[in-house]
XYZ file of C-alpha atoms in Angstrom:
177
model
C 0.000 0.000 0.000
C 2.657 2.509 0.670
C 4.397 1.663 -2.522
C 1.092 2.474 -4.439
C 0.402 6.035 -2.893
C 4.292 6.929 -3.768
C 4.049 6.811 -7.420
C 2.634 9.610 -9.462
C -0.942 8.809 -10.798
C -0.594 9.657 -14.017
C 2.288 6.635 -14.559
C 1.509 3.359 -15.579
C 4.757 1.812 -15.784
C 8.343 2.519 -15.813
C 8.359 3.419 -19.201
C 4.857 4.581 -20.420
C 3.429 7.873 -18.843
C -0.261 8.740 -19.957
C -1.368 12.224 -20.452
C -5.014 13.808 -19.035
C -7.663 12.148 -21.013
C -8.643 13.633 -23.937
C -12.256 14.466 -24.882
C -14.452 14.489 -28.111
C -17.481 14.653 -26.948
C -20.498 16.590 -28.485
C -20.102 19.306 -25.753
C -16.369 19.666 -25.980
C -14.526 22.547 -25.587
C -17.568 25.033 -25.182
C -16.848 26.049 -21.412
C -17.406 29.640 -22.390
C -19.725 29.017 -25.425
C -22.668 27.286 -23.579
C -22.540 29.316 -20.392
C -24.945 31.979 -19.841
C -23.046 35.605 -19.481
C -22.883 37.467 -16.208
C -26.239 38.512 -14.778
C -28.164 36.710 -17.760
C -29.296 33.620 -16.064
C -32.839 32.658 -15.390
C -36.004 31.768 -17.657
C -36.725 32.211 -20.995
C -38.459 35.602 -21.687
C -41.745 34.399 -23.667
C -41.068 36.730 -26.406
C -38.410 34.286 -27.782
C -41.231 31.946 -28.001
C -43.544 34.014 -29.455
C -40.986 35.431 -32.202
C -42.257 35.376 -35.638
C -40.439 33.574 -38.426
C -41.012 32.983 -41.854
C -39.533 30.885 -44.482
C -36.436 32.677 -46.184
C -35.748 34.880 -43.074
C -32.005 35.470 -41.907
C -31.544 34.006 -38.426
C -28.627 33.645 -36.451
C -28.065 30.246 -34.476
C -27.017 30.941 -30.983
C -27.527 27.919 -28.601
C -29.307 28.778 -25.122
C -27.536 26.626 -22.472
C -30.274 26.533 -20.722
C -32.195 24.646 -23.256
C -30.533 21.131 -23.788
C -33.395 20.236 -25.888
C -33.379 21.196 -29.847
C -29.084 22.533 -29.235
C -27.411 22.654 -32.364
C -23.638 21.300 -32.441
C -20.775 23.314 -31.131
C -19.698 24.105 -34.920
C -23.138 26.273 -35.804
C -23.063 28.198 -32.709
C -23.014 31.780 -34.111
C -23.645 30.894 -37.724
C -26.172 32.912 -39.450
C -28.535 30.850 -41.812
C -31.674 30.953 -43.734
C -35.381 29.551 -43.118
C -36.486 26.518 -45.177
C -38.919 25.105 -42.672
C -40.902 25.712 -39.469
C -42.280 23.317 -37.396
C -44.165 22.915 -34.129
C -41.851 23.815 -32.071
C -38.311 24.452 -34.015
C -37.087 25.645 -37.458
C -35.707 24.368 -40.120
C -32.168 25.968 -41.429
C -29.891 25.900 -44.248
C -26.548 26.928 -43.152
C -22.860 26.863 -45.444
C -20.253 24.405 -43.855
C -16.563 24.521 -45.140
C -15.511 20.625 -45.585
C -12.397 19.694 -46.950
C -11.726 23.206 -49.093
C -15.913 23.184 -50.441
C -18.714 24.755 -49.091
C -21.518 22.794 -48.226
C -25.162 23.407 -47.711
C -26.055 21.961 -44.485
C -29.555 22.030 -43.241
C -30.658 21.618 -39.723
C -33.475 21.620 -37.738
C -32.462 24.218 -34.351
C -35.552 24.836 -31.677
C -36.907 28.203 -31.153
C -34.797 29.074 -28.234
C -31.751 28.654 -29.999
C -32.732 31.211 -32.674
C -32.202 35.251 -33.142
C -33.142 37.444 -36.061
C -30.072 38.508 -37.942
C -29.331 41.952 -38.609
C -27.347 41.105 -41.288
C -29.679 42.207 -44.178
C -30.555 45.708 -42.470
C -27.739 47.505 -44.276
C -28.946 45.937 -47.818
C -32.310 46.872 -46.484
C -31.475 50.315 -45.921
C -29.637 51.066 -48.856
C -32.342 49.915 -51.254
C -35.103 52.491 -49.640
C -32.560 55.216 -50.229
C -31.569 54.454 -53.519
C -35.429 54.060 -54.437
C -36.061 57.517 -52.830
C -33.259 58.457 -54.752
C -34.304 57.427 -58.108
C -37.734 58.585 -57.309
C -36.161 62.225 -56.983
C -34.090 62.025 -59.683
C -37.110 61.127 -62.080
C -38.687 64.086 -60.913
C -35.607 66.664 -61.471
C -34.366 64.979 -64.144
C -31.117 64.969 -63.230
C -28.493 61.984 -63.707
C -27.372 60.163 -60.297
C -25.113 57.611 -59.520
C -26.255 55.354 -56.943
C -23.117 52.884 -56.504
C -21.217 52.987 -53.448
C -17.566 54.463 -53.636
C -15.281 54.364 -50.670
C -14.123 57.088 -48.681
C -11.543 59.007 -50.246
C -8.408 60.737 -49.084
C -8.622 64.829 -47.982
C -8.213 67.295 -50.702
C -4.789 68.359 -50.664
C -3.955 72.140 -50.039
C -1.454 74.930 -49.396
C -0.832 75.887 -45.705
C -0.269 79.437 -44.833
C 2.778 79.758 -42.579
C 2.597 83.452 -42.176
C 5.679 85.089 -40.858
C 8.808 83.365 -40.622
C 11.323 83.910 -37.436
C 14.530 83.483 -37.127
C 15.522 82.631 -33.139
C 19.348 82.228 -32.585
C 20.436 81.142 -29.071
C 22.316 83.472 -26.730
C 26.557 82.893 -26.274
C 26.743 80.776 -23.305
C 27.798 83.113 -20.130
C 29.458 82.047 -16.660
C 27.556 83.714 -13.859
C 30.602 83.154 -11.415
């Protein structure tokens, strides 16, 4: 018995040491992904229940720990995806997986807790009203307007005024002995 407690646990023999075990399970390595943030914990607020979805919406997947039922996998946590079926109680989504250097359509079926709106077509969204309004005006004035989107471009170079130039010389060094 004293023999046994004096050698290291984590040796099996003399030769042959074994590392920590290693895990792949479904749940691995998501310590920080499937834990609720600070001051976030408690029930479901109904309105995730209640939120309305329709087929071809953008949604982003974003598992609720709390919710073991319906969980995607660890990989679509965060993925944003479109809506190609609704059921009862979950909805159906297509979402692009890279595999082996292609891009795959994957489509799975994520419960309603596990689902957000994306805000990822509000930009597109935008831009298209003001570019209608836009054109609208422009049909009106008859005036010619570009509607594509350029990037921002450097300042406009110019001449700066230095006004009047000085001349400072420094004073001959004096002891004060």
């Amino acid at each position: 018995l004293v023999e046994q407690a004096s050698v290291p646990c984590c040796v099996l023999s003399d030769s042959h040491y074994t590392n920590m075990p290693h895990s792949y399970g479904v749940r691995a390595r998501t310590r920080h992904m499937f834990a609720k943030k600070f001051r976030q914990h408690g029930p479901i607020h109904l309105s995730q229940y209640l939120m309305k979805v329709k087929v071809g919406d953008y949604v982003d997947i974003f598992a609720d720990p709390s919710v073991h039922k319906g969980m995607p996998h660890k990989f679509y946590h965060g993925r944003t995806g479109i809506v190609f079926n609704i059921t009862k109680s979950a909805v159906g989504v297509r979402v692009n997986k890279l595999v082996n250097g292609r891009i795959i359509e994957k489509r799975i079926h994520v419960r309603i807790e596990h689902i957000r709106p994306s805000k990822c077509q509000q930009e597109i969204i935008r831009r298209k009203k003001e570019n209608e309004a836009t054109k609208e005006e422009a049909r009106k004035t008859g005036k010619q307007v570009n509607l594509k989107r350029t990037p921002v471009l450097p300042k406009e170079g110019y001449y700066l005024d230095r006004g009047e130039v000085t001349t400072i010389q420094p004073l001959p060094f004096s002891d004060l002995v």
